PDB file of C-alpha atoms in Angstrom:
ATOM      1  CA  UNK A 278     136.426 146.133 -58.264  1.00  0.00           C
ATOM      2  CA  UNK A 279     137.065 150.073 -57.008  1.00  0.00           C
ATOM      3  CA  UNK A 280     134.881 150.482 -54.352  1.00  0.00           C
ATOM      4  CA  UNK A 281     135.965 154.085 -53.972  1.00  0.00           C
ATOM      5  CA  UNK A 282     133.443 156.674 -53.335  1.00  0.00           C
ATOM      6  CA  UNK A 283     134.634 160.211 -55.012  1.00  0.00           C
ATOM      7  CA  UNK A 284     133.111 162.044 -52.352  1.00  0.00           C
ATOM      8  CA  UNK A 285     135.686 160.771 -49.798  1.00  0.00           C
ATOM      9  CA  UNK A 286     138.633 161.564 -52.631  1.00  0.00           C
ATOM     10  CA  UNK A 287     137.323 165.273 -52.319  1.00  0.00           C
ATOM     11  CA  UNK A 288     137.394 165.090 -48.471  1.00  0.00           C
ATOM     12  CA  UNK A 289     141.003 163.461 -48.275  1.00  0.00           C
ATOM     13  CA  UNK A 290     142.297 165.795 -50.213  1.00  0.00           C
ATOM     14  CA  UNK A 291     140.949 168.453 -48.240  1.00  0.00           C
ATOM     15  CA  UNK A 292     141.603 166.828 -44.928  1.00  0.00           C
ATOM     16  CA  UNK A 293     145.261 168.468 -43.392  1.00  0.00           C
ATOM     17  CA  UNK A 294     147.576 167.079 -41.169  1.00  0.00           C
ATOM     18  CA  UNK A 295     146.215 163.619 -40.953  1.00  0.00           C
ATOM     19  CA  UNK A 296     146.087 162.768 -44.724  1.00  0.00           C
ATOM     20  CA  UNK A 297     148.242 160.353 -45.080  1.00  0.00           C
ATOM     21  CA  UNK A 298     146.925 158.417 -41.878  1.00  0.00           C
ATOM     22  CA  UNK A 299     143.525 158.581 -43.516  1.00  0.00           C
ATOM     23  CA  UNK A 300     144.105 157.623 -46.371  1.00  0.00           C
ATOM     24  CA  UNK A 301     145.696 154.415 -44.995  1.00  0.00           C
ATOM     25  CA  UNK A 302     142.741 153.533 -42.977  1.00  0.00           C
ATOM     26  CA  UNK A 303     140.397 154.424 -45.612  1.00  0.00           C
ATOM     27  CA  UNK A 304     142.921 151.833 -47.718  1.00  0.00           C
ATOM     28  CA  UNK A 305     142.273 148.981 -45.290  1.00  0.00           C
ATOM     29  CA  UNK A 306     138.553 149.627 -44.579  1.00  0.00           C
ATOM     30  CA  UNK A 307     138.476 149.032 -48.443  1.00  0.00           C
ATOM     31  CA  UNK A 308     140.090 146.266 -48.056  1.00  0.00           C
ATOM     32  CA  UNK A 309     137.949 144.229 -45.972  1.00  0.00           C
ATOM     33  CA  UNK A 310     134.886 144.840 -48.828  1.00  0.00           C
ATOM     34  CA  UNK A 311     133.113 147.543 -46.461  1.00  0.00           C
ATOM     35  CA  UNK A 312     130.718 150.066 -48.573  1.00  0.00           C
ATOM     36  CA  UNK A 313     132.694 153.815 -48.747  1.00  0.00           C
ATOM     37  CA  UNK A 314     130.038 156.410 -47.805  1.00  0.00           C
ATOM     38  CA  UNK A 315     130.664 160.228 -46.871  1.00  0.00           C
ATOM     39  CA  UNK A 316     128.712 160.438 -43.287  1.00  0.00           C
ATOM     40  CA  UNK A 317     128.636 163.556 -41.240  1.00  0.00           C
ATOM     41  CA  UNK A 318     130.884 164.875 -43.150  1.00  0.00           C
ATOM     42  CA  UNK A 319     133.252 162.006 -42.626  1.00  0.00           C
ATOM     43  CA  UNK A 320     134.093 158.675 -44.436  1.00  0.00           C
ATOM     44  CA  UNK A 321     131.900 156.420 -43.209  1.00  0.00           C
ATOM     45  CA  UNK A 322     132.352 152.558 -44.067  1.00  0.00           C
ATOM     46  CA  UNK A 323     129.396 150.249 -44.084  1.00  0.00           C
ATOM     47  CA  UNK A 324     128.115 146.470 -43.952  1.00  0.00           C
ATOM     48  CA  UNK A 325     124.308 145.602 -45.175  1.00  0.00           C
ATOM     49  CA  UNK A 326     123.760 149.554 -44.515  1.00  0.00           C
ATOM     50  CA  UNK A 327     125.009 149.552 -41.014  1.00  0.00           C
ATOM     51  CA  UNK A 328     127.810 151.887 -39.657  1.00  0.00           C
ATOM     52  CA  UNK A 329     130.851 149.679 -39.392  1.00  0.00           C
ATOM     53  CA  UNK A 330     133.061 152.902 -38.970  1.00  0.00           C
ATOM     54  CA  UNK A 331     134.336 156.493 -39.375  1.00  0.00           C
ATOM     55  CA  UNK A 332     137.541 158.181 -39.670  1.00  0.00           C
ATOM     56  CA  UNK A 333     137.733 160.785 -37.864  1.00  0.00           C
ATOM     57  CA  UNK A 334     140.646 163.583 -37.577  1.00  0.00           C
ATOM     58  CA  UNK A 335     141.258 165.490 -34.788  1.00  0.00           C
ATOM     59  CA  UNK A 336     143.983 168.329 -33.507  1.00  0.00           C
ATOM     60  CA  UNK A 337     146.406 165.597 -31.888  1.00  0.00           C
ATOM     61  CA  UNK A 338     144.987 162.934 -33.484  1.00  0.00           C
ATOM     62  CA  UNK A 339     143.065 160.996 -36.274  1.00  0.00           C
ATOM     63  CA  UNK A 340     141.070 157.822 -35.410  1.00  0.00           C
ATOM     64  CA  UNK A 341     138.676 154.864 -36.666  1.00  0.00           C
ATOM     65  CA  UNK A 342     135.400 154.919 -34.554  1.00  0.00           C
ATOM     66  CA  UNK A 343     133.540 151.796 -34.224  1.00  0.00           C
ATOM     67  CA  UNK A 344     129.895 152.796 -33.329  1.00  0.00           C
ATOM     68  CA  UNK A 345     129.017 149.728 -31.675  1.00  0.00           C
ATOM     69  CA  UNK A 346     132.663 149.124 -30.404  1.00  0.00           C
ATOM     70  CA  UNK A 347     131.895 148.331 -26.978  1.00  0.00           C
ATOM     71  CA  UNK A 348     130.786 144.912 -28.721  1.00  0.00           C
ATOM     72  CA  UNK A 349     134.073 144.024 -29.816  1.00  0.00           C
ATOM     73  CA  UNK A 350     136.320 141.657 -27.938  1.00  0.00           C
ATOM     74  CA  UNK A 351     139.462 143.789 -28.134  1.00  0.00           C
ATOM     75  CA  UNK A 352     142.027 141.657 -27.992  1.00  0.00           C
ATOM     76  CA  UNK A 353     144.828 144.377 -28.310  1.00  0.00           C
ATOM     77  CA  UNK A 354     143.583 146.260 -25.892  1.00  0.00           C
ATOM     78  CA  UNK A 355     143.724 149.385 -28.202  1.00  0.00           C
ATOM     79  CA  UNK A 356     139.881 150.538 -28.011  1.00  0.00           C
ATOM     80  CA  UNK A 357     139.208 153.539 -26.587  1.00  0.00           C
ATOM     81  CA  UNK A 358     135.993 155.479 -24.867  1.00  0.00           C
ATOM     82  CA  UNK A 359     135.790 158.917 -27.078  1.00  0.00           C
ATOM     83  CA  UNK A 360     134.238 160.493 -23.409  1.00  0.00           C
ATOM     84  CA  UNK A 361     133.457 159.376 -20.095  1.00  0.00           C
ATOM     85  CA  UNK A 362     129.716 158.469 -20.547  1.00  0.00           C
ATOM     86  CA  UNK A 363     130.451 157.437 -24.126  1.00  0.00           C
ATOM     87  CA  UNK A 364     128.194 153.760 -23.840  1.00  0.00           C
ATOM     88  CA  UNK A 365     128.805 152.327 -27.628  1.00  0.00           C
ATOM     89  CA  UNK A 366     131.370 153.703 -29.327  1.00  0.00           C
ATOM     90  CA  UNK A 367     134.764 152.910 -29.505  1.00  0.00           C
ATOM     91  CA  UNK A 368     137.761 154.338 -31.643  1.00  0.00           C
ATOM     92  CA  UNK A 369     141.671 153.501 -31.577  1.00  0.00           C
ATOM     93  CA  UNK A 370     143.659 156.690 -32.312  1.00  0.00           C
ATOM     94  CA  UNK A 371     146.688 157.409 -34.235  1.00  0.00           C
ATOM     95  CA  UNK A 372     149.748 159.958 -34.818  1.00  0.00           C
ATOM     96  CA  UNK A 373     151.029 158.185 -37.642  1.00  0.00           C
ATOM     97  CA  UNK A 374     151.501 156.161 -40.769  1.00  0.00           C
ATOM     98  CA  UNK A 375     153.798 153.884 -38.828  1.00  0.00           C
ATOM     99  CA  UNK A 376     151.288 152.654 -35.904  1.00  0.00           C
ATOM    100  CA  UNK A 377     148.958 152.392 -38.657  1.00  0.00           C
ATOM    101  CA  UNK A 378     150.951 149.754 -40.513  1.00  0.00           C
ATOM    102  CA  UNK A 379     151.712 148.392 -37.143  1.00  0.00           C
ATOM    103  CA  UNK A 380     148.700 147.519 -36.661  1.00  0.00           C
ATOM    104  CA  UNK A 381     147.028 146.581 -40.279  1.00  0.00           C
ATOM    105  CA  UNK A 382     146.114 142.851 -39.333  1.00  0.00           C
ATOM    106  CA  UNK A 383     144.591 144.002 -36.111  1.00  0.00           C
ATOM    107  CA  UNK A 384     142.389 146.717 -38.226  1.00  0.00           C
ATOM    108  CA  UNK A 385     141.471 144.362 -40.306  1.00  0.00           C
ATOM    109  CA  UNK A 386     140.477 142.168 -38.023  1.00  0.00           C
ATOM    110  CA  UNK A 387     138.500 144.581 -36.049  1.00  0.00           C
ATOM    111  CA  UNK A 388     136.861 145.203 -38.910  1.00  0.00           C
ATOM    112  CA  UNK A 389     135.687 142.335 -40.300  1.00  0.00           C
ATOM    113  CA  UNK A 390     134.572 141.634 -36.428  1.00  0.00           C
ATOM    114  CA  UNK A 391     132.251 144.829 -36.191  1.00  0.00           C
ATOM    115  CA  UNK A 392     130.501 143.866 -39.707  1.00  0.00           C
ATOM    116  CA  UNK A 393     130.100 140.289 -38.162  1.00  0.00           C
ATOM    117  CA  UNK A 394     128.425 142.377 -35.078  1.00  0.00           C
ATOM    118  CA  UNK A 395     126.241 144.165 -37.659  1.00  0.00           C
ATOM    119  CA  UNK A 396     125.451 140.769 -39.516  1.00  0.00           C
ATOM    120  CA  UNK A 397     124.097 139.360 -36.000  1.00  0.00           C
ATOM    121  CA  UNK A 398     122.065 141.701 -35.403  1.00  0.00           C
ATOM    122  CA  UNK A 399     123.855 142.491 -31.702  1.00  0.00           C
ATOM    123  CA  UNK A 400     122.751 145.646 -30.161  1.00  0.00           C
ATOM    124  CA  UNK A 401     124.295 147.484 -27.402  1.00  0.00           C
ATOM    125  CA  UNK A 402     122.147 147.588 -24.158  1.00  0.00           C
ATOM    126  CA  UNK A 403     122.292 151.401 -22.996  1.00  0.00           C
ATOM    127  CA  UNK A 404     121.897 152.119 -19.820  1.00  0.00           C
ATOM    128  CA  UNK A 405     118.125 153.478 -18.749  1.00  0.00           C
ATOM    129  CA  UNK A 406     117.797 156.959 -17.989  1.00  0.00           C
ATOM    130  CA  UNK A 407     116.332 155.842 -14.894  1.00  0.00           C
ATOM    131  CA  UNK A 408     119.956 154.444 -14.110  1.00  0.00           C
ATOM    132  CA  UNK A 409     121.320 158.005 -13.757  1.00  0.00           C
ATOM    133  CA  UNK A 410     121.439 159.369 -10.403  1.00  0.00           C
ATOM    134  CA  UNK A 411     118.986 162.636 -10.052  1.00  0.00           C
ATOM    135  CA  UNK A 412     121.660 165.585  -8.134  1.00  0.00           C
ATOM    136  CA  UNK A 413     120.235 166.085  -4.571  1.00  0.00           C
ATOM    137  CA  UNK A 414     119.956 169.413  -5.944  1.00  0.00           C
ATOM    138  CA  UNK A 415     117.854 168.984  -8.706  1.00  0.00           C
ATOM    139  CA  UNK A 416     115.713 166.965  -6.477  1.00  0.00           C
ATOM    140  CA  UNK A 417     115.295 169.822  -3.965  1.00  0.00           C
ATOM    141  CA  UNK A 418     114.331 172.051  -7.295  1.00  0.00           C
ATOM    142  CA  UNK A 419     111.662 169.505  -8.164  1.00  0.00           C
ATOM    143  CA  UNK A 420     110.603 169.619  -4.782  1.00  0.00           C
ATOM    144  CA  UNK A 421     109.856 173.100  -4.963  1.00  0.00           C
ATOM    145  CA  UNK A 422     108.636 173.471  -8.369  1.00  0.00           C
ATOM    146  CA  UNK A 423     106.359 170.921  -9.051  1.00  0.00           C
ATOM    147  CA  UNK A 424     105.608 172.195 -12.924  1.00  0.00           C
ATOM    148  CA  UNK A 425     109.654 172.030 -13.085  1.00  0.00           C
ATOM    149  CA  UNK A 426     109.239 168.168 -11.914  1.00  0.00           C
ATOM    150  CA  UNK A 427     106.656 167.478 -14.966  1.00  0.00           C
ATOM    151  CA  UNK A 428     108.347 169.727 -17.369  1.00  0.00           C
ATOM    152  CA  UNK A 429     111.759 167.681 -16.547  1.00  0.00           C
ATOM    153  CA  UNK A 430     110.039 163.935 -16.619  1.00  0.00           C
ATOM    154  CA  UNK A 431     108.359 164.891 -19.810  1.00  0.00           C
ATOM    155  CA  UNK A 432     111.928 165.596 -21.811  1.00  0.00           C
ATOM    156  CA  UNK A 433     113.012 162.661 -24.294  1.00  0.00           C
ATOM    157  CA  UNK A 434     114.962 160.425 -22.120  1.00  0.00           C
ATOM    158  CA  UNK A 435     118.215 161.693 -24.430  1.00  0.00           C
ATOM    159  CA  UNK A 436     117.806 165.051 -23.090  1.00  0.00           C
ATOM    160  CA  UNK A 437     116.824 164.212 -19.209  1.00  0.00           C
ATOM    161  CA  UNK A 438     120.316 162.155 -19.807  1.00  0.00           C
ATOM    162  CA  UNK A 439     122.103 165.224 -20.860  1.00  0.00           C
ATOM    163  CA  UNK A 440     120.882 167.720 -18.200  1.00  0.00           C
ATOM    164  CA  UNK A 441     121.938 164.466 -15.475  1.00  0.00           C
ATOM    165  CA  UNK A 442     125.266 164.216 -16.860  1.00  0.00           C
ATOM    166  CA  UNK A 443     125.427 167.825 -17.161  1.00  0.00           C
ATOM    167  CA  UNK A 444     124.380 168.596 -13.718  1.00  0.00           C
ATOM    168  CA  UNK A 445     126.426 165.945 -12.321  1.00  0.00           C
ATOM    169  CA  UNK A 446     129.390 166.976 -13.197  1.00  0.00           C
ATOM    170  CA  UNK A 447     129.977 169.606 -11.396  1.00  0.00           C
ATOM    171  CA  UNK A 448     131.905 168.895  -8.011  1.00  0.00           C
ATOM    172  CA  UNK A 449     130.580 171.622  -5.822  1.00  0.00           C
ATOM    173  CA  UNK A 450     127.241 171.846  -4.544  1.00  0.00           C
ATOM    174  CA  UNK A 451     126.686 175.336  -5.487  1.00  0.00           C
ATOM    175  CA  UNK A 452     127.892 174.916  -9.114  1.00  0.00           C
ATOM    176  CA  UNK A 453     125.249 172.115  -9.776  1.00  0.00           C
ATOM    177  CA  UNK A 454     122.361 174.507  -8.467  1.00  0.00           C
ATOM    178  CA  UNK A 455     123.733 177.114 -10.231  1.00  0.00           C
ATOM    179  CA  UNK A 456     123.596 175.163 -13.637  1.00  0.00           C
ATOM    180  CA  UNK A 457     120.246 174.017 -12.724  1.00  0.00           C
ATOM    181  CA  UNK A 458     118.884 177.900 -12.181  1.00  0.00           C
ATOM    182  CA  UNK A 459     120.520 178.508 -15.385  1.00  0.00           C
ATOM    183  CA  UNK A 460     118.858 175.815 -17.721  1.00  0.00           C
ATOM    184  CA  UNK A 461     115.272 175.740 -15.403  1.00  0.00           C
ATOM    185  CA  UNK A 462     113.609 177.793 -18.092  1.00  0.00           C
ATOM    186  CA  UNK A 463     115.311 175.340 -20.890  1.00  0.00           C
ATOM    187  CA  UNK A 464     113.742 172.423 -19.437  1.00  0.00           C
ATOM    188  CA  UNK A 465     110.091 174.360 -18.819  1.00  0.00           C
ATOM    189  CA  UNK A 466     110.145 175.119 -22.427  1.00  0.00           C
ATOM    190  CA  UNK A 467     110.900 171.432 -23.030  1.00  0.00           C
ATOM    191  CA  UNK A 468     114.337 172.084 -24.573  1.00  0.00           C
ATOM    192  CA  UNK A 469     117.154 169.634 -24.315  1.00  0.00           C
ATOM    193  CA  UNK A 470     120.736 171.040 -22.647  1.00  0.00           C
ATOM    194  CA  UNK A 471     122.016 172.227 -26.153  1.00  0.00           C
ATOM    195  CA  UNK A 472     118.753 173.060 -27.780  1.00  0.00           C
ATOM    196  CA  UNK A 473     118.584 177.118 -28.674  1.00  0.00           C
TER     197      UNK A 473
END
């Protein structure tokens, strides 16, 4: 059975540089009976409608993301955090056909592994926004402002995250007050760090 979806043909054969990598992973995603969908604007594979994972191409670079990554055991040692405060996902990148077929049986493997994640039902447990350290500086702010202090507390928890890990940061004292003077009015108009 072709399980090929034609709106990933149109976006391989638009996709550059990494085309041939793609199209390798998108062969061996395929191969381990994972649904083809176009997602983002990438190729997204899927389980019982749950992300499995997405190829992704890059400058340097092409990759398969596993959304709920940090779930898999990782044998290989090959998964990678796409940032710093990145808490789920995982990818493994690539710079060629060759580490791709290097590593085929470990794809697959990881894989079949994240749909057996999705099958289970496991969820990541995020950390709390509460978790996140509040800059002395931004405390000092809410100090003085005390409509800044509800205005901040009454952001979604995704965007309270942002501004944290925004303000945060910054190494210098007088860069993180100066980012907080900046996005005040942001965050008393209840907008999130890149809301416009």
């Amino acid at each position: 059975m072709d399980n090929r979806n034609p709106n990933i043909d149109r976006f391989l054969d638009k996709s550059g540089k990494w085309q041939g990598e793609l199209k390798m992973l998108r062969a061996i995603a395929l191969g381990c009976q994972l649904t083809e969908e176009l997602k983002w604007g990438k190729p997204c594979y899927t389980s019982q409608n749950s992300n499995i994972a997405i190829l992704q191409g890059f400058k340097d670079f092409c990759a398969i993301l596993f959304p709920k990554g940090a779930l898999l055991k990782d044998p290989a040692g090959i998964l990678e955090k796409p940032g710093e405060n990145t808490q789920s996902a995982r990818r493994i990148p690539f710079r060629s056909t060759q580490e791709i077929g290097q590593l085929e049986k470990t794809l697959k493997a990881y894989l079949q592994e994240a749909a057996e994640v999705e099958k289970a039902g496991l969820k990541v447990e995020f950390k709390e926004t509460s978790d996140f350290e509040i800059p002395e500086e931004l405390q000092i702010k809410m100090a003085e402002s005390p409509d800044f202090k509800d205005a901040f507390f009454n952001l979604t928890p995704g965007r309270q995250r942002g501004y944290l890990l925004y303000f945060s940061a910054a190494k210098q004292s007088r860069t993180r007050t100066s980012r907080i003077e900046k996005h005040m009015q942001k965050i008393l108009d209840g907008k999130g760090l890149n809301d416009r």
